[in-house]
Structure formats: structure tokens, C-alpha cells
Short mmCIF file of C-alpha atoms in Angstrom, two decimals:
data_model
loop_
_atom_site.label_atom_id
_atom_site.label_comp_id
_atom_site.label_asym_id
_atom_site.label_seq_id
_atom_site.Cartn_x
_atom_site.Cartn_y
_atom_site.Cartn_z
CA MET A 1 53.96 24.19 -59.08
CA SER A 2 53.05 23.53 -62.29
CA SER A 3 53.10 25.99 -65.66
CA ARG A 4 49.51 24.79 -66.24
CA SER A 5 47.73 25.85 -62.56
CA ILE A 6 47.52 28.98 -60.55
CA ALA A 7 45.78 28.90 -57.53
CA THR A 8 44.86 32.33 -56.42
CA MET A 9 45.26 33.55 -52.23
CA ALA A 10 42.34 35.06 -51.52
CA GLY A 11 42.59 38.09 -48.86
CA TRP A 12 40.48 40.17 -46.59
CA SER A 13 38.63 43.81 -47.34
CA ALA A 14 35.37 44.58 -45.40
CA SER A 15 33.84 45.45 -48.34
CA ARG A 16 32.67 42.56 -50.38
CA GLU A 17 32.33 44.45 -53.65
CA ALA A 18 35.87 45.51 -52.94
CA PHE A 19 37.10 41.85 -51.57
CA TRP A 20 36.17 40.82 -55.15
CA ARG A 21 37.77 44.13 -57.45
CA ASN A 22 41.41 43.96 -55.48
CA THR A 23 40.87 39.10 -56.61
CA ALA A 24 39.87 40.49 -60.33
CA LEU A 25 42.63 43.20 -60.64
CA ALA A 26 45.33 41.34 -59.40
CA ILE A 27 44.28 37.82 -61.85
CA ARG A 28 43.91 41.12 -64.20
CA GLU A 29 47.96 41.89 -64.11
CA LEU A 30 48.84 38.54 -64.38
CA THR A 31 47.19 37.53 -67.55
CA ALA A 32 48.24 40.65 -68.99
CA THR A 33 51.69 40.65 -67.83
CA GLN A 34 52.67 37.69 -67.06
CA VAL A 35 50.53 34.00 -67.56
CA ASP A 36 48.77 33.22 -71.20
CA SER A 37 45.51 31.99 -70.15
CA GLY A 38 45.03 29.91 -72.74
CA ARG A 39 48.14 28.08 -71.02
CA ILE A 40 45.87 27.78 -67.71
CA ALA A 41 43.94 24.47 -67.10
CA ALA A 42 42.43 25.36 -64.24
CA ILE A 43 41.75 28.50 -61.38
CA ALA A 44 41.66 27.06 -57.51
CA CYS A 45 41.13 28.98 -54.55
CA THR A 46 41.91 28.68 -50.72
CA GLY A 47 41.49 31.26 -48.09
CA PHE A 48 40.97 32.00 -43.98
CA GLY A 49 38.57 29.01 -43.63
CA ASN A 50 35.78 30.16 -40.69
CA GLY A 51 34.12 33.13 -40.71
CA ILE A 52 31.61 34.09 -43.05
CA PHE A 53 30.10 35.83 -46.62
CA LEU A 54 26.45 35.90 -46.90
CA VAL A 55 24.98 37.07 -50.52
CA ASP A 56 21.84 36.35 -52.48
CA GLU A 57 21.23 34.98 -55.63
CA ASN A 58 24.21 36.81 -57.73
CA GLY A 59 26.38 36.26 -55.21
CA ARG A 60 26.28 40.11 -54.08
CA GLY A 61 26.11 40.79 -50.34
CA THR A 62 23.63 41.47 -48.07
CA ARG A 63 26.58 42.59 -45.96
CA ASP A 64 30.12 42.75 -44.52
CA GLY A 65 31.51 39.14 -44.11
CA ILE A 66 32.56 38.34 -40.94
CA VAL A 67 36.13 37.18 -39.82
CA SER A 68 37.34 34.64 -38.12
CA VAL A 69 38.76 37.00 -35.21
CA ASP A 70 35.49 38.25 -34.77
CA HIS A 71 34.15 36.57 -31.70
CA ARG A 72 31.07 38.20 -31.43
CA ALA A 73 29.48 34.90 -31.17
CA GLN A 74 31.86 34.18 -28.28
CA SER A 75 29.14 34.76 -25.44
CA ILE A 76 26.97 32.48 -27.15
CA VAL A 77 29.59 29.93 -27.04
CA GLU A 78 30.12 30.82 -23.08
CA GLU A 79 25.69 30.12 -23.24
CA PHE A 80 26.17 27.06 -24.53
CA ASN A 81 28.46 25.00 -22.40
CA HIS A 82 27.19 26.54 -19.48
CA ASP A 83 23.67 25.33 -20.13
CA GLY A 84 25.43 21.78 -22.56
CA THR A 85 24.61 22.99 -25.66
CA ALA A 86 28.17 22.78 -26.17
CA GLU A 87 28.65 18.40 -25.70
CA ALA A 88 25.62 18.24 -28.11
CA VAL A 89 27.34 20.28 -31.13
CA GLU A 90 31.08 19.67 -30.26
CA GLU A 91 29.80 15.08 -30.63
CA LEU A 92 27.63 15.91 -33.97
CA SER A 93 30.33 18.71 -35.46
CA GLY A 94 33.64 16.90 -34.26
CA HIS A 95 34.57 20.20 -33.38
CA ARG A 96 35.27 22.11 -29.90
CA ILE A 97 33.24 25.75 -30.27
CA TRP A 98 34.42 29.02 -30.11
CA GLY A 99 33.58 32.18 -30.66
CA GLY A 100 34.98 33.16 -34.63
CA GLN A 101 32.96 29.44 -35.77
CA THR A 102 31.17 30.03 -38.78
CA ILE A 103 28.60 27.64 -37.27
CA MET A 104 28.52 30.34 -34.47
CA GLN A 105 28.36 33.41 -35.86
CA LEU A 106 25.50 31.94 -37.86
CA ILE A 107 24.16 31.76 -34.92
CA TRP A 108 24.69 35.37 -34.22
CA LEU A 109 23.06 35.78 -37.57
CA ALA A 110 20.34 34.50 -37.08
CA ARG A 111 19.21 36.22 -33.53
CA ASN A 112 20.31 39.53 -34.29
CA GLU A 113 19.86 39.96 -37.97
CA PRO A 114 16.72 38.11 -39.41
CA ASP A 115 16.73 40.39 -41.93
CA VAL A 116 19.87 40.05 -43.91
CA VAL A 117 19.67 35.56 -43.19
CA LYS A 118 15.20 36.83 -44.97
CA LYS A 119 18.27 38.23 -47.71
CA THR A 120 20.64 35.90 -48.39
CA ARG A 121 20.79 32.39 -50.66
CA TRP A 122 24.15 31.49 -49.98
CA ALA A 123 26.44 30.91 -46.76
CA LEU A 124 29.73 31.17 -48.44
CA ALA A 125 33.59 30.94 -47.17
CA CYS A 126 36.12 33.18 -47.86
CA LYS A 127 37.18 30.98 -51.07
CA ASP A 128 33.78 30.29 -51.93
CA TYR A 129 33.20 33.78 -52.77
CA ILE A 130 35.54 34.33 -54.79
CA ARG A 131 33.87 31.24 -56.77
CA MET A 132 30.91 32.66 -57.21
CA ARG A 133 32.06 35.64 -58.18
CA LEU A 134 34.00 33.72 -60.76
CA THR A 135 32.01 31.37 -61.74
CA GLY A 136 28.29 32.05 -60.91
CA VAL A 137 27.76 28.56 -58.80
CA ALA A 138 27.91 28.84 -55.45
CA ALA A 139 29.81 25.32 -54.30
CA SER A 140 31.54 24.64 -50.78
CA ASP A 141 34.14 21.81 -49.46
CA PRO A 142 34.51 19.49 -47.29
CA THR A 143 37.17 21.14 -45.47
CA ASP A 144 35.85 24.69 -45.31
CA ALA A 145 31.98 22.82 -44.58
CA SER A 146 33.69 20.93 -41.56
CA GLY A 147 36.15 22.80 -40.05
CA GLY A 148 33.70 25.30 -39.81
CA GLY A 149 31.51 23.24 -37.38
CA LEU A 150 28.55 23.03 -40.70
CA LEU A 151 28.47 18.66 -40.65
CA ASP A 152 27.52 16.03 -39.02
CA LEU A 153 31.55 15.22 -39.74
CA GLU A 154 29.83 11.31 -39.34
CA ARG A 155 28.05 11.58 -42.31
CA GLY A 156 30.45 14.51 -43.84
CA ASP A 157 27.03 16.76 -44.92
CA TYR A 158 24.76 19.41 -43.91
CA ASP A 159 22.45 18.10 -41.46
CA ALA A 160 18.85 19.82 -41.06
CA ALA A 161 17.98 18.74 -37.99
CA TYR A 162 21.04 19.94 -36.49
CA PHE A 163 20.40 23.47 -37.76
CA GLU A 164 16.93 23.58 -36.06
CA ARG A 165 18.41 22.25 -32.79
CA LEU A 166 20.56 25.93 -32.52
CA GLY A 167 17.92 27.93 -33.70
CA ILE A 168 19.49 28.67 -37.70
CA ALA A 169 16.77 26.16 -39.89
CA ALA A 170 16.65 29.32 -42.22
CA PHE A 171 20.57 28.66 -42.85
CA ALA A 172 19.62 24.92 -43.97
CA SER A 173 18.93 25.89 -47.73
CA ARG A 174 21.48 28.48 -47.53
CA MET A 175 24.30 26.25 -47.40
CA PRO A 176 26.16 25.91 -50.59
CA PRO A 177 26.12 22.18 -52.26
CA LEU A 178 29.50 20.82 -51.59
CA VAL A 179 31.98 19.26 -53.87
CA GLU A 180 35.27 17.67 -53.66
CA ASN A 181 38.64 19.53 -53.13
CA THR A 182 39.77 18.34 -56.33
CA GLY A 183 35.91 18.53 -58.31
CA ILE A 184 35.23 21.03 -60.61
CA ALA A 185 33.02 23.34 -59.10
CA GLY A 186 32.69 25.47 -61.98
CA ARG A 187 33.17 27.35 -64.92
CA ILE A 188 34.50 30.89 -65.55
CA SER A 189 31.41 32.87 -66.20
CA GLN A 190 31.75 35.60 -69.32
CA ALA A 191 31.51 38.42 -67.15
CA ALA A 192 34.05 37.48 -65.05
CA ALA A 193 35.81 36.27 -68.10
CA GLU A 194 35.56 40.21 -68.37
CA GLU A 195 37.26 41.64 -65.73
CA THR A 196 39.60 39.18 -65.00
CA GLY A 197 41.41 37.86 -68.37
CA LEU A 198 41.02 34.46 -68.09
CA LEU A 199 38.77 32.32 -70.98
CA VAL A 200 35.56 31.35 -70.64
CA GLY A 201 34.96 28.29 -69.37
CA THR A 202 38.04 27.45 -67.67
CA PRO A 203 38.02 25.18 -64.82
CA VAL A 204 37.66 26.15 -61.24
CA VAL A 205 37.94 23.89 -58.56
CA ALA A 206 36.52 23.38 -55.79
CA ALA A 207 40.00 23.34 -53.49
CA MET A 208 40.06 24.43 -49.74
CA MET A 209 40.38 26.24 -46.84
CA ASP A 210 43.48 27.34 -45.83
CA VAL A 211 44.59 25.26 -43.01
CA SER A 212 44.54 21.81 -45.67
CA ALA A 213 45.95 23.92 -48.42
CA CYS A 214 49.17 24.50 -46.69
CA VAL A 215 49.00 21.56 -44.91
CA THR A 216 48.82 19.81 -48.24
CA GLY A 217 51.47 22.73 -49.62
CA SER A 218 54.07 21.48 -47.69
CA GLY A 219 54.39 17.91 -49.00
CA VAL A 220 52.48 16.37 -45.38
CA ILE A 221 51.02 13.17 -46.62
CA GLY A 222 50.67 10.91 -42.98
CA GLY A 223 50.55 11.11 -39.25
CA ASP A 224 54.56 10.75 -39.89
CA ALA A 225 55.13 14.92 -39.99
CA LEU A 226 53.12 17.81 -38.26
CA THR A 227 52.49 20.98 -39.61
CA MET A 228 53.20 23.96 -38.22
CA ILE A 229 51.20 27.41 -39.93
CA ALA A 230 53.47 30.52 -37.82
CA GLY A 231 51.17 33.17 -39.53
CA THR A 232 48.71 35.28 -37.44
CA TRP A 233 47.60 32.52 -36.20
CA SER A 234 48.92 29.58 -34.58
CA ILE A 235 48.02 26.74 -36.27
CA ASN A 236 49.71 23.12 -35.15
CA ALA A 237 47.89 20.09 -37.40
CA ILE A 238 48.22 16.03 -38.08
CA GLU A 239 46.45 13.95 -40.18
CA THR A 240 44.58 10.84 -38.89
CA ASP A 241 42.39 8.30 -39.83
CA ARG A 242 41.41 8.09 -36.17
CA LYS A 243 37.65 9.09 -35.26
CA VAL A 244 38.28 11.62 -31.57
CA ARG A 245 37.41 9.99 -28.46
CA LYS A 246 37.48 14.04 -26.27
CA ARG A 247 36.16 17.16 -25.96
CA PRO A 248 37.72 17.79 -29.73
CA PRO A 249 40.25 20.01 -31.01
CA ILE A 250 39.71 23.09 -32.20
CA LEU A 251 39.53 22.30 -36.44
CA ASN A 252 38.20 17.82 -37.54
CA MET A 253 38.72 18.37 -40.63
CA LEU A 254 37.32 16.02 -43.95
CA HIS A 255 41.13 16.54 -45.63
CA ARG A 256 42.09 15.28 -48.45
CA ASP A 257 39.50 14.51 -50.98
CA ARG A 258 37.61 12.47 -47.36
CA ALA A 259 41.26 10.39 -47.28
CA CYS A 260 41.52 11.03 -43.87
CA ARG A 261 40.78 13.72 -40.69
CA LEU A 262 43.17 16.84 -40.11
CA LEU A 263 43.37 17.66 -36.36
CA ALA A 264 44.52 20.89 -34.89
CA GLU A 265 45.10 23.14 -32.43
CA GLY A 266 45.59 26.81 -32.47
CA SER A 267 45.64 30.44 -31.40
CA PRO A 268 46.39 34.12 -33.24
CA THR A 269 49.19 34.00 -31.16
CA SER A 270 52.22 33.48 -33.70
CA ALA A 271 54.36 35.80 -36.42
CA ALA A 272 51.85 38.47 -36.42
CA ASN A 273 53.81 39.21 -32.76
CA LEU A 274 56.64 40.29 -35.08
CA ASN A 275 54.70 42.27 -37.52
CA TRP A 276 53.40 44.51 -33.81
CA TYR A 277 56.76 44.61 -32.67
CA LEU A 278 58.45 46.18 -35.84
CA ALA A 279 55.55 48.31 -36.91
CA ARG A 280 54.12 49.91 -32.94
CA ALA A 281 57.82 49.34 -30.76
CA ALA A 282 60.65 49.24 -33.24
CA GLY A 283 58.84 52.20 -35.00
CA GLY A 284 59.48 51.10 -38.35
CA SER A 285 63.25 51.22 -37.58
CA ILE A 286 64.17 47.82 -38.72
CA ASP A 287 63.30 45.37 -40.47
CA VAL A 288 62.59 41.52 -40.68
CA ALA A 289 66.01 41.07 -42.20
CA THR A 290 67.63 43.10 -39.47
CA ALA A 291 65.61 41.74 -36.55
CA ASN A 292 66.82 38.28 -37.20
CA GLU A 293 70.85 39.12 -37.44
CA LEU A 294 69.94 40.72 -34.40
CA VAL A 295 68.36 37.48 -32.32
CA ALA A 296 70.80 35.19 -34.87
CA ALA A 297 73.27 37.31 -32.93
CA SER A 298 72.05 37.07 -29.06
CA PRO A 299 73.38 34.30 -27.51
CA VAL A 300 70.45 31.09 -26.68
CA PHE A 301 71.97 30.62 -23.15
CA GLY A 302 71.85 33.07 -20.15
CA ARG A 303 68.74 35.69 -18.45
CA ARG A 304 66.42 37.57 -20.24
CA CYS A 305 62.95 38.32 -20.08
CA HIS A 306 60.37 36.26 -21.35
CA PHE A 307 57.28 36.93 -24.21
CA MET A 308 53.58 36.23 -24.05
CA PRO A 309 52.01 36.26 -27.91
CA PHE A 310 48.74 37.39 -27.09
CA VAL A 311 49.47 40.27 -28.72
CA ASN A 312 46.53 39.93 -30.75
CA GLY A 313 44.47 37.51 -28.13
CA PRO A 314 42.97 36.27 -27.78
CA ALA A 315 41.02 37.61 -24.68
CA PRO A 316 41.22 37.49 -21.59
CA ARG A 317 45.09 36.60 -22.69
CA ARG A 318 47.71 40.03 -23.05
CA GLY A 319 50.49 40.01 -24.72
CA ALA A 320 53.50 41.28 -22.18
CA PHE A 321 57.83 41.57 -22.18
CA VAL A 322 58.17 40.05 -18.79
CA GLY A 323 61.21 40.24 -16.22
CA LEU A 324 62.62 42.45 -18.30
CA VAL A 325 65.99 43.74 -16.81
CA ASN A 326 68.84 46.24 -17.96
CA SER A 327 70.99 43.47 -19.45
CA ASP A 328 68.29 42.91 -21.83
CA ASP A 329 68.54 44.60 -25.19
CA ARG A 330 67.04 44.74 -28.64
CA GLY A 331 68.51 41.43 -29.05
CA SER A 332 67.47 39.77 -26.36
CA MET A 333 64.00 41.36 -26.39
CA LEU A 334 63.42 40.04 -29.81
CA ARG A 335 65.34 36.33 -29.13
CA ALA A 336 62.60 36.31 -27.04
CA LEU A 337 59.32 37.07 -29.13
CA TYR A 338 60.18 34.64 -30.83
CA GLU A 339 60.65 31.88 -28.12
CA GLY A 340 57.20 32.90 -27.34
CA VAL A 341 56.02 32.01 -30.62
CA ALA A 342 57.55 28.64 -30.65
CA PHE A 343 56.76 27.93 -27.58
CA GLN A 344 52.78 28.68 -28.12
CA HIS A 345 53.43 26.05 -30.94
CA ARG A 346 54.22 23.80 -28.89
CA ARG A 347 52.09 24.28 -26.40
CA HIS A 348 49.23 23.61 -29.05
CA GLY A 349 51.19 21.03 -31.03
CA GLU A 350 51.47 19.21 -27.89
CA SER A 351 48.11 19.11 -27.88
CA VAL A 352 46.96 18.26 -31.31
CA VAL A 353 49.30 15.71 -30.44
CA GLU A 354 48.13 13.50 -27.75
CA TYR A 355 45.07 12.89 -30.33
CA VAL A 356 47.06 10.06 -32.12
CA ALA A 357 48.63 8.93 -29.25
CA PRO A 358 50.56 6.97 -28.80
CA MET A 359 51.77 8.12 -32.55
CA ARG A 360 54.26 10.36 -32.38
CA PRO A 361 55.04 12.37 -35.56
CA SER A 362 58.67 12.13 -36.00
CA SER A 363 59.30 15.68 -37.46
CA ILE A 364 58.04 19.45 -37.85
CA ARG A 365 57.22 21.01 -41.19
CA LEU A 366 57.23 24.84 -41.08
CA ALA A 367 55.44 26.86 -42.90
CA GLY A 368 54.14 30.75 -43.06
CA GLY A 369 56.40 33.67 -41.89
CA ALA A 370 58.78 32.07 -38.95
CA SER A 371 59.32 29.41 -42.14
CA LYS A 372 61.03 31.85 -43.51
CA SER A 373 63.98 32.63 -40.99
CA GLU A 374 66.46 30.30 -40.60
CA VAL A 375 67.48 31.66 -36.77
CA TRP A 376 63.68 31.08 -36.74
CA SER A 377 63.37 27.44 -37.46
CA GLN A 378 66.36 26.73 -35.75
CA ILE A 379 64.66 28.16 -32.19
CA PHE A 380 61.43 26.29 -33.46
CA ALA A 381 63.72 22.83 -33.75
CA ASP A 382 65.36 23.45 -30.75
CA ILE A 383 62.08 24.38 -28.65
CA CYS A 384 60.28 21.44 -29.79
CA SER A 385 62.50 19.36 -29.71
CA LEU A 386 62.12 17.96 -33.59
CA PRO A 387 64.02 18.09 -36.80
CA VAL A 388 62.27 21.43 -38.49
CA GLU A 389 61.73 20.87 -42.62
CA VAL A 390 60.92 23.71 -45.00
CA SER A 391 59.03 23.62 -47.71
CA GLU A 392 60.09 24.79 -51.18
CA GLY A 393 57.75 28.06 -51.61
CA GLU A 394 57.06 30.95 -50.80
CA GLU A 395 53.00 30.59 -50.54
CA LEU A 396 51.97 26.98 -49.86
CA GLY A 397 48.73 27.49 -49.03
CA ALA A 398 48.43 28.56 -52.63
CA LEU A 399 50.87 25.47 -54.67
CA GLY A 400 48.30 23.29 -51.98
CA ALA A 401 45.29 24.61 -54.06
CA ALA A 402 47.37 24.11 -57.54
CA MET A 403 48.00 20.49 -56.44
CA CYS A 404 43.84 20.10 -56.17
CA ALA A 405 43.29 22.01 -59.90
CA ALA A 406 46.28 19.80 -60.50
CA VAL A 407 44.19 16.77 -60.26
CA ALA A 408 41.44 18.08 -60.69
CA THR A 409 42.96 18.41 -65.07
CA GLY A 410 44.49 14.73 -64.70
CA HIS A 411 48.32 15.88 -64.77
CA TYR A 412 48.36 13.36 -60.95
CA SER A 413 46.03 11.06 -60.45
CA ASP A 414 45.31 12.25 -56.88
CA LEU A 415 46.83 13.93 -54.13
CA ALA A 416 49.26 12.24 -52.46
CA ALA A 417 51.32 11.66 -56.34
CA ALA A 418 50.46 15.26 -56.66
CA SER A 419 52.44 16.08 -53.30
CA ARG A 420 55.30 13.53 -54.58
CA GLY A 421 55.27 15.21 -57.60
CA MET A 422 55.14 18.91 -56.52
CA CYS A 423 56.78 19.81 -53.33
CA ARG A 424 60.39 19.84 -52.16
CA VAL A 425 61.72 20.68 -48.74
CA THR A 426 64.55 22.49 -48.56
CA ARG A 427 65.85 22.90 -45.67
CA THR A 428 65.81 21.81 -42.38
CA ALA A 429 66.94 23.19 -38.99
CA LEU A 430 68.17 19.65 -36.51
CA PRO A 431 67.46 20.52 -32.20
CA ASN A 432 70.68 21.58 -30.40
CA ALA A 433 70.42 18.28 -27.89
CA ALA A 434 72.50 20.68 -25.41
CA ALA A 435 70.15 23.59 -25.66
CA ARG A 436 67.27 21.38 -24.91
CA GLN A 437 66.76 21.09 -21.12
CA PHE A 438 67.57 24.98 -20.82
CA TYR A 439 64.35 25.24 -23.08
CA ASP A 440 62.60 23.09 -21.76
CA ASP A 441 62.36 25.29 -18.12
CA ARG A 442 62.09 28.30 -20.37
CA TYR A 443 58.57 26.84 -21.74
CA GLN A 444 57.66 25.94 -17.78
CA GLN A 445 58.54 29.25 -16.58
CA PHE A 446 56.47 30.59 -19.38
CA LEU A 447 53.35 28.60 -18.99
CA THR A 448 53.87 29.26 -15.29
CA LEU A 449 53.90 32.99 -16.25
CA ASP A 450 50.88 32.03 -19.16
CA GLN A 451 49.16 31.02 -15.76
CA LYS A 452 49.61 33.91 -13.08
CA LEU A 453 48.27 36.54 -16.44
CA ALA A 454 45.43 34.70 -17.18
CA ASP A 455 44.70 35.47 -13.37
CA LEU A 456 45.12 38.13 -13.43
CA PHE A 457 43.23 39.81 -16.79
#
């Protein structure tokens, strides 16, 4: 990452003012102790996609924000699937509808909170809210807007008739203008400068939603690599220049200054399962490093239980250890957990690769919490039968946003050039050929168990 650029990773708080104050405080700590504000060429924000922040013309919230794991709109999804509306929505937006999707949440708000909608001037994504507090300017970018199902994907812009058909005509005038990923969306305001220590007038770039930013920060350009982001969500993404010809995936975004599409499948079934285990099942008695040691010491081959990685959903699925016997111990249970997460990534990865067939990726670029574990990276390689590469950097989404800023300020000609200059693979796990049949068999057992348990729940 260039020393002249900085990316702030937007987090989450139910209180919007607290969310902004904590972000401003984090920036203030950096400018006071680590970064000379005069050396910052540009700011770029990234944050979770989908969900919604409704604000007035001054950027103050008209209600608490809604996050993408809030599926209050799921009943509307089921209604649209039943009456045929889903097909029309998906044809225009290019996305499969789901309960935490921005467009579905807007429909829920229009039906249930019309008074809030009347008080609202802008409907913003997470990072766009932070940027507005930094600049006073409302804007979004093509990744967040398309990723939330808000655009006519072929036109690459909002469509008032689309909003009217969905019963949310009022929101058509509340959508922020679109600025390209590497475009300057505003500049640091006097008020923000006083709160953050940044210099008035510093450019603030549109940047990207977290999925696009993480793929970019991983150094993936083109469809040769399948990016697996193993965090709270199991995100599995691939670049393409093709139009989707069948029911679309959960994400089908305009990506990298509209140079291509980014297709992704996923669910909230990834490395956060380990956080649950360590905090709840293990009661805080072991940490991540110890968990990795226990998994590494647990034999690859032989019988052990299965773990179903649905602690955080999606409903109606539930997390479970299945097939426990008295030979199982903490190491085998943790290995089963690591495998269950990788099995779900494989399932989503195989699904999204079908959209670009017959092309197949030659490697996996792993990001997120699981990528920090060498043993987990090896499990991904063995289960998916592909080399797993890990890129340099602690927060690759923040790096992807910084790459947008580097292009905006002329340090690189485009994001492909920024990738060549700012990204580097530091570790590779090669699949163990001897484990392929073993893991193929366990994967089929995993799929069978999932179906049986889904029927039960």
C-alpha cells in the first residue's frame, strides 16, 4: 500500500452516530500518532455490501441502519417467488433476490415505515454513509449499487420504472449519484477535518463494496483465479465479461470501473463458526493459535464427526456436530469444523464457476480469517483440489480501496496496473493428491447430511 494513500474499513454499530464517531476517532488516532495528514493523497472507504442507511440531507440518520444479515424482507422474497415478481426483478437487476438484499429491504421499508421514507433524503450503503460524513456529499459506486440489486444491470444505471413497479417509486429520487470506483466523489469538509485530523480538501474516492475491494486487494484480475473470502460470510467470486444466461447468483456486480462483472455465491457460513466455537463451545479456554495447532495434530485420514457450518444461518439450517463417537476429541471436532467451512466454500465455488463454464479457474485466492491459518489454507486446497494462494496484507478489502485511491491520484493508470504494483502472493498451499478421494467422499457425506438436516429443520 502506498504511504500516500489510506483506506478506512467501515465497521458497524446499530447507532449511526456512534458508528461515525468511532470511525472518526480511529482516523484521529492515526493522524495524531502514525500518519502525517499532509502526506495523504486521497481517502477511500470500503464496507459491507447490502443493508441500508437512510439519512437526511445533512447525513443524519432517519432511522437505525439495517445490515445484510437482517432478513426482515424474507417474507417479501417468498411472496415474489410465489407470484412471479422475482423473475422480473432478477432479469433486470441480474441478481437472485434474497432477504438481506438492499432492494428487498427498501420494499420492506416502503411498506412498513412510510413516515421514515418521507423524512429521508438519501438511501446509502455502509461506506457511502461514512463518505458522506467525511465530505457532505451523497454518492455511491457501481459495485454497491449493482450489488444491492438497485440497477438495471444492462444499462448500468437506476431505472425509475423498475422502482415504481416494485412499489418504491419514492426511493427513485433518493438514490445517490454514481461515481466510478476510481473517481473522486468529494473532498474532506471542514467539519470532518476537525473531527478526524484530516486536511480540508483531501480527495475522497468512491471505491468499492467489501467483496469487490477484497477481490481487488487480493490481486485477482481476470477469471483464472476463484477468490474465496472466508470471514463471517462464505463469499466465492469470479470475474467474467459474460452475461448470465440462467437464474443469476446472489451477487452479479459491475466491477473494476465497469471493466467486467464479478459473480459471487455465498452464505453466512464461514470462519465466524470458529469464533462461535472458541467463545461458546470452548468457553474461551483456547485461542485461534491453539485451535490451529490442534487441527494440525489431528490426522487427516480416518473417521471423525462432521460439522455443519450454519451457526449463523441461513434459516432454516442450523449448525451441528454430527456423528460424534467416543474417539472424537477437541482436535477432531475442530478439524471437522475447518472442513465443514471449506466444504461450504467448495459448494458455492462450484456453483459460481458454472456461470463461466467451460472456463475453470486454475487456483483459489483465499482471503479473510481462514487465510491467516496455514493448516486451514491446506484444508481448502485439499478439499477443492486446487492450489490455494494467500496474498500479502492483513486487510485486503482496505488494500483494494487504497488501490482505487492510488488510481484516482495518478499513481497507477488503472486497477490492473495497481494490482501489479501493490499486490503480491506470499504463500501457496498445494493440494495433496493422496487426500483427494478421501475428501471427495467426505464432501458427498456433507451434502447428504445437509439435505437430511434441512428436511428436519
